[in-house]
Short mmCIF file of C-alpha atoms in Angstrom, two decimals:
data_model
loop_
_atom_site.label_atom_id
_atom_site.label_comp_id
_atom_site.label_asym_id
_atom_site.label_seq_id
_atom_site.Cartn_x
_atom_site.Cartn_y
_atom_site.Cartn_z
CA MET A 1 -49.39 5.93 41.83
CA ARG A 2 -46.80 8.57 42.55
CA ALA A 3 -44.56 5.98 44.24
CA PHE A 4 -44.87 3.67 41.25
CA LEU A 5 -43.87 6.42 38.81
CA LEU A 6 -40.95 7.37 40.99
CA ASN A 7 -39.75 3.75 41.08
CA LEU A 8 -40.13 3.52 37.31
CA LEU A 9 -38.02 6.62 36.93
CA TRP A 10 -35.34 5.06 39.12
CA VAL A 11 -35.36 1.90 36.99
CA VAL A 12 -35.02 3.92 33.78
CA VAL A 13 -32.17 6.01 35.20
CA THR A 14 -30.44 2.85 36.44
CA LEU A 15 -30.81 1.20 33.04
CA LEU A 16 -29.25 4.21 31.36
CA LEU A 17 -26.37 4.23 33.82
CA ALA A 18 -25.85 0.47 33.35
CA VAL A 19 -25.76 0.91 29.57
CA LEU A 20 -23.27 3.77 29.87
CA ALA A 21 -21.09 1.76 32.23
CA MET A 22 -21.12 -1.28 29.94
CA GLU A 23 -20.38 0.88 26.90
CA GLY A 24 -17.32 2.16 28.75
CA VAL A 25 -16.24 -1.35 29.70
CA CYS A 26 -16.71 -2.55 26.09
CA ARG A 27 -14.62 0.29 24.71
CA LEU A 28 -11.91 -0.47 27.24
CA ILE A 29 -11.89 -4.21 26.48
CA TYR A 30 -12.01 -3.76 22.70
CA SER A 31 -9.22 -1.20 22.71
CA TYR A 32 -6.92 -4.04 23.86
CA LYS A 33 -8.58 -7.06 22.31
CA LEU A 34 -9.65 -7.29 18.66
CA ASP A 35 -13.14 -8.70 18.43
CA TYR A 36 -14.34 -10.12 15.13
CA GLN A 37 -17.97 -9.07 15.58
CA ILE A 38 -17.10 -5.54 16.62
CA GLU A 39 -14.56 -5.08 13.83
CA MET A 40 -16.96 -6.41 11.18
CA SER A 41 -19.66 -4.07 12.48
CA ARG A 42 -17.22 -1.14 12.36
CA TYR A 43 -16.31 -2.16 8.81
CA ALA A 44 -19.99 -2.04 7.83
CA ALA A 45 -20.49 1.34 9.51
CA LYS A 46 -17.33 3.05 8.27
CA LEU A 47 -16.58 1.65 4.83
CA LYS A 48 -19.79 0.29 3.33
CA ARG A 49 -22.91 1.77 1.83
CA THR A 50 -25.99 0.50 0.03
CA SER A 51 -25.38 0.15 -3.72
CA GLU A 52 -27.69 1.73 -6.24
CA HIS A 53 -27.59 -1.59 -8.10
CA TRP A 54 -29.95 -4.06 -6.42
CA GLY A 55 -27.89 -7.08 -7.47
CA ILE A 56 -24.72 -5.69 -5.90
CA GLY A 57 -26.46 -5.06 -2.58
CA HIS A 58 -23.71 -3.08 -0.87
CA GLU A 59 -20.34 -1.64 -1.82
CA HIS A 60 -17.41 0.28 -0.40
CA ARG A 61 -17.65 4.01 0.13
CA PRO A 62 -15.21 5.55 -2.37
CA SER A 63 -12.10 7.20 -0.90
CA SER A 64 -12.70 5.98 2.65
CA SER A 65 -10.38 4.44 5.18
CA ALA A 66 -10.40 2.87 8.63
CA HIS A 67 -8.21 0.89 11.00
CA LEU A 68 -9.93 -2.51 11.18
CA MET A 69 -8.90 -5.80 12.76
CA GLY A 70 -5.51 -4.29 13.53
CA VAL A 71 -4.66 -3.07 10.03
CA ASP A 72 -5.26 0.02 7.91
CA VAL A 73 -7.77 -0.40 5.12
CA SER A 74 -7.77 2.33 2.47
CA ILE A 75 -10.38 2.34 -0.26
CA ASN A 76 -9.67 4.21 -3.50
CA SER A 77 -12.05 6.39 -5.50
CA HIS A 78 -13.37 3.31 -7.36
CA GLY A 79 -14.27 1.59 -4.08
CA PHE A 80 -11.36 -0.89 -4.16
CA ARG A 81 -8.58 -1.61 -1.65
CA ASP A 82 -6.01 -0.42 -4.16
CA PRO A 83 -3.96 2.62 -5.07
CA GLU A 84 -5.49 5.09 -7.51
CA TYR A 85 -5.55 4.38 -11.26
CA PRO A 86 -7.78 5.45 -14.14
CA ILE A 87 -10.69 3.39 -15.43
CA GLU A 88 -9.26 3.60 -18.95
CA LYS A 89 -6.53 1.05 -19.51
CA PRO A 90 -3.18 2.59 -20.51
CA ALA A 91 -1.46 1.19 -23.61
CA GLY A 92 0.67 -1.86 -22.87
CA GLU A 93 -1.02 -2.60 -19.52
CA TYR A 94 -2.20 -6.12 -18.77
CA ARG A 95 -5.15 -5.92 -16.41
CA VAL A 96 -6.08 -8.62 -13.95
CA MET A 97 -9.32 -8.17 -12.06
CA LEU A 98 -9.90 -10.10 -8.84
CA LEU A 99 -13.51 -10.70 -7.88
CA GLY A 100 -14.15 -11.87 -4.34
CA ASP A 101 -15.26 -11.24 -0.79
CA SER A 102 -13.48 -10.41 2.47
CA LEU A 103 -10.75 -12.99 1.77
CA THR A 104 -9.88 -11.22 -1.47
CA LEU A 105 -10.20 -7.83 0.21
CA GLY A 106 -7.60 -9.08 2.68
CA TRP A 107 -9.57 -8.73 5.90
CA GLY A 108 -7.22 -8.56 8.87
CA ALA A 109 -4.04 -8.56 6.75
CA ALA A 110 -1.83 -5.60 5.86
CA ALA A 111 -2.11 -4.36 2.28
CA GLU A 112 1.44 -5.46 1.44
CA ASP A 113 0.71 -9.02 2.62
CA ILE A 114 -2.51 -9.81 0.78
CA PHE A 115 -2.53 -12.12 -2.22
CA ALA A 116 -3.64 -9.33 -4.59
CA THR A 117 -0.47 -7.37 -3.81
CA ARG A 118 1.75 -10.46 -3.98
CA LEU A 119 0.21 -11.41 -7.31
CA GLN A 120 0.80 -7.88 -8.60
CA GLU A 121 4.47 -8.11 -7.62
CA ALA A 122 4.97 -11.57 -9.09
CA LEU A 123 3.27 -10.71 -12.38
CA ALA A 124 5.11 -7.38 -12.59
CA ARG A 125 8.45 -9.21 -12.39
CA VAL A 126 7.44 -11.54 -15.21
CA ILE A 127 5.97 -8.85 -17.44
CA ALA A 128 8.89 -6.49 -16.90
CA ALA A 129 11.03 -9.16 -18.54
CA CYS A 130 8.80 -9.01 -21.62
CA GLY A 131 10.19 -5.63 -22.60
CA ALA A 132 9.81 -1.89 -22.11
CA GLY A 133 6.37 -0.31 -22.15
CA ARG A 134 4.65 -3.34 -20.72
CA SER A 135 3.05 -3.33 -17.29
CA VAL A 136 0.52 -5.17 -15.21
CA ARG A 137 -2.26 -3.95 -12.93
CA VAL A 138 -4.00 -6.24 -10.50
CA ILE A 139 -7.35 -4.74 -9.50
CA ASN A 140 -8.67 -6.01 -6.19
CA THR A 141 -12.44 -5.59 -6.14
CA GLY A 142 -13.00 -7.76 -3.06
CA VAL A 143 -15.72 -6.57 -0.68
CA GLY A 144 -16.60 -8.21 2.63
CA ASN A 145 -19.90 -10.18 2.67
CA TYR A 146 -20.08 -10.54 -1.11
CA ASN A 147 -21.32 -13.75 -2.62
CA THR A 148 -20.72 -14.90 -6.20
CA ASP A 149 -23.97 -13.40 -7.43
CA GLN A 150 -22.98 -9.99 -6.07
CA GLU A 151 -19.46 -10.27 -7.52
CA VAL A 152 -20.80 -11.04 -10.98
CA SER A 153 -23.45 -8.33 -10.65
CA PHE A 154 -20.67 -5.90 -9.76
CA PHE A 155 -18.66 -7.02 -12.78
CA GLU A 156 -21.64 -6.58 -15.11
CA ALA A 157 -22.46 -3.12 -13.77
CA ARG A 158 -18.99 -1.67 -13.17
CA GLY A 159 -16.12 -4.12 -13.55
CA ARG A 160 -16.31 -4.51 -17.33
CA ALA A 161 -15.55 -0.80 -17.77
CA PHE A 162 -11.99 -1.47 -16.55
CA ASP A 163 -11.47 -3.73 -19.58
CA PRO A 164 -9.62 -6.57 -17.81
CA ASP A 165 -7.58 -9.08 -19.82
CA LEU A 166 -7.89 -11.67 -17.10
CA VAL A 167 -10.60 -12.07 -14.47
CA ILE A 168 -10.01 -14.30 -11.46
CA LEU A 169 -13.16 -15.26 -9.56
CA ASN A 170 -12.06 -16.12 -6.03
CA TYR A 171 -14.61 -18.52 -4.64
CA PHE A 172 -15.08 -19.18 -0.93
CA ILE A 173 -17.36 -21.81 0.55
CA ASN A 174 -19.91 -19.30 1.91
CA ASP A 175 -20.37 -17.70 -1.51
CA ALA A 176 -23.54 -19.74 -1.97
CA GLU A 177 -25.27 -17.72 0.77
CA PRO A 178 -28.17 -15.49 -0.23
CA THR A 179 -27.34 -11.82 -0.71
CA PRO A 180 -27.30 -9.99 2.65
CA ARG A 181 -29.87 -7.22 2.79
CA GLN A 182 -30.00 -6.44 6.51
CA LYS A 183 -28.21 -3.24 7.32
CA LEU A 184 -26.76 -2.53 10.75
CA PRO A 185 -29.34 -0.40 12.61
CA PHE A 186 -28.29 3.24 12.67
CA LEU A 187 -28.05 3.59 16.46
CA LEU A 188 -25.92 0.46 16.79
CA GLN A 189 -23.30 1.84 14.44
CA TYR A 190 -22.05 4.20 17.11
CA THR A 191 -22.05 2.06 20.24
CA TYR A 192 -19.65 -0.79 20.94
CA LEU A 193 -22.19 -2.26 23.34
CA GLY A 194 -24.87 -2.26 20.66
CA MET A 195 -22.55 -3.84 18.07
CA SER A 196 -21.39 -6.42 20.58
CA ILE A 197 -24.90 -7.42 21.67
CA TRP A 198 -26.15 -7.49 18.06
CA GLY A 199 -23.37 -9.81 16.95
CA ARG A 200 -23.36 -11.99 20.05
CA ILE A 201 -27.12 -12.60 20.06
CA ASP A 202 -26.80 -13.79 16.46
CA LEU A 203 -23.85 -15.98 17.43
CA PHE A 204 -25.68 -17.33 20.48
CA ARG A 205 -28.71 -18.22 18.37
CA ARG A 206 -26.57 -20.07 15.84
CA LEU A 207 -24.41 -21.94 18.32
CA TYR A 208 -26.91 -22.84 21.03
CA LEU A 209 -30.37 -22.71 19.45
CA SER A 210 -29.69 -23.87 15.88
CA GLY A 211 -26.62 -25.97 16.73
CA GLU A 212 -24.80 -24.37 13.82
CA ASP A 213 -21.04 -24.43 13.35
CA PHE A 214 -18.76 -24.30 10.33
CA SER A 215 -18.87 -28.07 9.79
CA ASN A 216 -22.65 -28.29 9.32
CA TYR A 217 -23.50 -24.77 8.19
CA TYR A 218 -21.55 -24.77 4.92
CA PRO A 219 -22.72 -28.13 3.53
CA ALA A 220 -26.34 -27.06 4.12
CA LEU A 221 -25.83 -24.16 1.69
CA TYR A 222 -25.29 -26.62 -1.17
CA ARG A 223 -28.55 -28.52 -1.02
CA ASP A 224 -30.30 -28.44 -4.38
CA ASP A 225 -33.27 -26.59 -2.94
CA GLN A 226 -31.17 -23.68 -1.67
CA GLU A 227 -31.87 -20.43 -3.50
CA GLY A 228 -28.37 -19.08 -2.84
CA TRP A 229 -26.74 -22.08 -4.52
CA ARG A 230 -29.07 -21.75 -7.53
CA GLN A 231 -28.15 -18.06 -7.84
CA THR A 232 -24.46 -18.96 -7.58
CA ARG A 233 -24.67 -21.41 -10.50
CA ASP A 234 -26.59 -18.86 -12.51
CA ALA A 235 -23.94 -16.21 -11.78
CA LEU A 236 -21.14 -18.55 -12.90
CA GLY A 237 -22.92 -18.98 -16.23
CA ARG A 238 -23.35 -15.21 -16.64
CA LEU A 239 -19.66 -14.59 -16.01
CA ALA A 240 -18.56 -17.33 -18.42
CA ARG A 241 -20.77 -15.85 -21.15
CA LEU A 242 -19.27 -12.40 -20.54
CA ALA A 243 -15.79 -13.87 -20.90
CA ASP A 244 -16.76 -15.15 -24.35
CA GLU A 245 -18.43 -11.87 -25.34
CA ASP A 246 -15.70 -9.52 -24.08
CA GLY A 247 -12.77 -11.80 -24.85
CA PHE A 248 -11.10 -11.87 -21.43
CA LEU A 249 -9.57 -14.95 -19.89
CA LEU A 250 -11.54 -16.31 -16.94
CA PHE A 251 -10.00 -18.18 -14.03
CA MET A 252 -11.73 -19.45 -10.95
CA ALA A 253 -9.75 -20.02 -7.72
CA LEU A 254 -11.31 -22.11 -4.97
CA LEU A 255 -10.04 -20.67 -1.68
CA PRO A 256 -9.96 -23.14 1.22
CA GLU A 257 -11.96 -22.93 4.43
CA LEU A 258 -9.14 -22.55 6.93
CA HIS A 259 -10.71 -24.54 9.78
CA ALA A 260 -10.75 -27.61 7.60
CA VAL A 261 -7.32 -27.67 5.93
CA GLY A 262 -4.85 -30.47 6.57
CA PRO A 263 -3.88 -33.80 5.03
CA GLU A 264 -7.54 -34.41 4.16
CA TYR A 265 -9.44 -31.21 3.32
CA GLY A 266 -12.75 -31.28 5.18
CA PHE A 267 -14.79 -29.73 2.38
CA ARG A 268 -13.40 -31.61 -0.60
CA GLU A 269 -16.85 -32.79 -1.63
CA ILE A 270 -18.09 -29.21 -1.77
CA ASP A 271 -15.05 -28.21 -3.84
CA ASP A 272 -15.93 -31.11 -6.18
CA ARG A 273 -19.46 -29.86 -6.44
CA VAL A 274 -18.46 -26.25 -7.11
CA SER A 275 -15.88 -27.40 -9.67
CA ARG A 276 -18.52 -29.41 -11.54
CA ALA A 277 -20.90 -26.44 -11.50
CA ALA A 278 -18.14 -24.14 -12.81
CA ARG A 279 -17.30 -26.51 -15.67
CA GLU A 280 -20.97 -26.92 -16.56
CA ALA A 281 -21.23 -23.12 -16.61
CA GLY A 282 -18.36 -22.95 -19.11
CA ILE A 283 -15.46 -21.96 -16.84
CA ARG A 284 -12.46 -23.87 -18.16
CA HIS A 285 -9.64 -22.64 -15.92
CA LEU A 286 -10.02 -23.74 -12.34
CA VAL A 287 -7.50 -23.89 -9.51
CA ARG A 288 -8.20 -25.63 -6.21
CA LEU A 289 -6.01 -24.23 -3.46
CA ALA A 290 -6.85 -26.50 -0.51
CA PRO A 291 -4.15 -29.10 -1.40
CA LEU A 292 -1.47 -26.41 -0.95
CA PHE A 293 -2.43 -26.22 2.74
CA ALA A 294 -2.16 -29.97 3.41
CA GLU A 295 0.92 -29.59 5.63
CA GLU A 296 -0.34 -26.58 7.59
CA GLN A 297 -1.89 -26.33 11.04
CA PRO A 298 -5.22 -24.49 10.65
CA GLU A 299 -4.64 -22.04 13.53
CA SER A 300 -1.31 -20.97 12.06
CA LEU A 301 -3.18 -19.54 9.06
CA TRP A 302 -5.80 -17.45 10.85
CA VAL A 303 -5.95 -13.72 11.50
CA SER A 304 -6.87 -14.44 15.14
CA MET A 305 -8.26 -17.27 17.24
CA ASP A 306 -11.86 -16.17 16.62
CA ASP A 307 -11.30 -15.10 13.02
CA ALA A 308 -10.27 -17.73 10.48
CA HIS A 309 -9.66 -15.27 7.65
CA PRO A 310 -6.26 -15.86 6.03
CA ASN A 311 -3.28 -14.19 7.66
CA ALA A 312 -0.09 -13.11 5.85
CA LYS A 313 1.21 -16.68 5.67
CA ALA A 314 -2.03 -17.97 4.16
CA HIS A 315 -2.13 -15.09 1.68
CA GLU A 316 1.38 -15.98 0.55
CA ILE A 317 0.31 -19.58 -0.14
CA ILE A 318 -2.82 -18.43 -2.00
CA ALA A 319 -0.79 -16.00 -4.15
CA ARG A 320 1.72 -18.72 -5.00
CA GLY A 321 -1.05 -21.16 -5.92
CA ILE A 322 -2.79 -18.71 -8.23
CA PHE A 323 0.47 -17.52 -9.81
CA ASP A 324 1.62 -21.09 -10.48
CA ALA A 325 -1.74 -21.87 -12.09
CA LEU A 326 -1.38 -18.81 -14.35
CA VAL A 327 2.11 -19.96 -15.33
CA ARG A 328 0.85 -23.47 -16.10
CA GLU A 329 -1.87 -22.04 -18.33
CA GLY A 330 0.64 -19.86 -20.20
CA VAL A 331 -0.83 -16.54 -19.03
CA THR A 332 2.60 -15.23 -18.08
CA ALA A 333 4.15 -15.95 -21.50
CA CYS A 334 5.08 -12.63 -23.11
CA ASP A 335 2.98 -13.11 -26.25
CA GLU A 336 -0.06 -13.89 -24.05
CA ALA A 337 0.54 -11.25 -21.46
CA VAL A 338 0.24 -8.22 -23.70
CA HIS A 339 -2.31 -8.02 -26.44
CA MET B 1 -40.01 -8.49 82.17
CA THR B 2 -40.71 -6.62 79.08
CA LYS B 3 -42.10 -8.33 76.01
CA GLN B 4 -39.65 -8.46 73.13
CA SER B 5 -41.22 -7.18 69.99
CA THR B 6 -40.97 -9.32 66.80
CA ASP B 7 -42.50 -6.71 64.50
CA ARG B 8 -40.14 -5.54 61.73
CA LYS B 9 -39.94 -1.93 60.84
CA PRO B 10 -41.04 -1.37 57.24
CA ALA B 11 -38.08 -0.59 54.97
CA SER B 12 -37.66 3.06 54.28
CA PRO B 13 -38.42 4.30 50.74
CA GLY B 14 -34.72 5.07 50.28
CA LYS B 15 -33.70 1.47 51.06
CA LYS B 16 -36.41 0.13 48.73
CA ARG B 17 -35.15 2.31 45.93
CA LEU B 18 -31.55 1.28 46.51
CA LYS B 19 -32.62 -2.36 46.32
CA LEU B 20 -34.49 -1.66 43.08
CA VAL B 21 -31.48 0.10 41.58
CA LEU B 22 -29.09 -2.70 42.56
CA ILE B 23 -31.37 -5.43 41.21
CA THR B 24 -31.93 -3.58 37.93
CA PHE B 25 -28.20 -2.92 37.51
CA GLY B 26 -27.33 -6.51 38.41
CA VAL B 27 -29.82 -8.04 35.98
CA VAL B 28 -28.68 -5.90 33.05
CA VAL B 29 -24.95 -6.33 33.67
CA GLY B 30 -25.39 -10.02 34.52
CA ALA B 31 -27.33 -10.75 31.32
CA PHE B 32 -24.64 -9.12 29.22
CA ALA B 33 -21.88 -10.91 31.09
CA VAL B 34 -23.55 -14.29 30.49
CA LEU B 35 -24.02 -13.53 26.79
CA TYR B 36 -20.40 -12.39 26.54
CA LEU B 37 -18.97 -15.48 28.24
CA LEU B 38 -21.12 -17.91 26.26
CA THR B 39 -20.06 -16.42 22.94
CA GLU B 40 -16.41 -15.67 23.67
CA ASN B 41 -13.69 -17.40 21.66
CA GLN B 42 -16.17 -19.27 19.51
CA HIS B 43 -13.80 -20.05 16.68
CA THR B 44 -16.04 -22.81 15.34
CA ALA B 45 -18.58 -20.29 14.09
CA PRO B 46 -18.88 -20.02 10.31
CA PHE B 47 -18.40 -16.71 8.51
CA VAL B 48 -21.96 -15.51 8.69
CA TYR B 49 -22.82 -11.89 8.84
CA ALA B 50 -26.24 -10.81 9.97
CA ILE B 51 -25.42 -7.33 8.77
CA PHE B 52 -23.45 -5.54 6.12
#
């Protein structure tokens, strides 16, 4: 019995030493190599918290910052990746509110490169020409992991208070997923090994046990019996009704899945389906951005080889596409731009 | 002629423990290494987050 207990003690001590050694190796590897799973886990641990609004699910910690996926991410006191500004709209300011997820947040791209910033600059140039005392403010409310239901819930609970003149709902193909409720376990938040194993077991299960990849995962979200897709359509209707009630202009931008861009966009049928749902919900202004990427090589648009979020080049194309759509719809005309 | 003995000496407790330590360490590190290699550079994975 004594020998057995002694052996058990040796096993436990060895396990602890192995874990410590692997934690050290992970920290060494990930100090040189950016890892999507690790960086997303760090994002959750450092910048997110549970929201007091059930529908929102989670939100950014106000006034927080971190270096994630190779770039600095600074969150203002409202919880947005923006500079500071008051909730009350100053006289003469045209407010554009972007609703979206990690693509709108600008995951993996520097603040000056993301489409929110580029849109701010482009609109500012146009509105400056309208005369003195006129200005524009693009508010980027993008939060990683949000779906459309969460974005609209956020807008209902908090976004309306900013009194936007124009709201752009940035839709990505995974926005029909159910709202994530599973928080990173507390202990895992502080170990690279824990974060790595957590993310890689999930990835292993999807790739090898469920046979899931981007080409079959996304279409499955849009089956009629999927709860997430039903909630998405419901959220589109809620947002369209708010646009009528509050009197703001509502645009919806369909961001492309960057594995599938090229001469023939791989998810065109899903874009068709989302467009139909948006129109049925009452959203009249819709811009599909995938055609703008027809000449591009997918990998040239990614943040890294294992992270297909848009890089600076892709953000530039997205900004141009949205801006051109706003011009076509007359939003940038001086009499429209300032009420 | 003397008879050559074929009996093996039983391993000492120290050697047994060393073997136990090495096997435990190897299994843990090996399992992680396999998981790491099988899930490395998987750029075909969709954006799915099991956590927030």
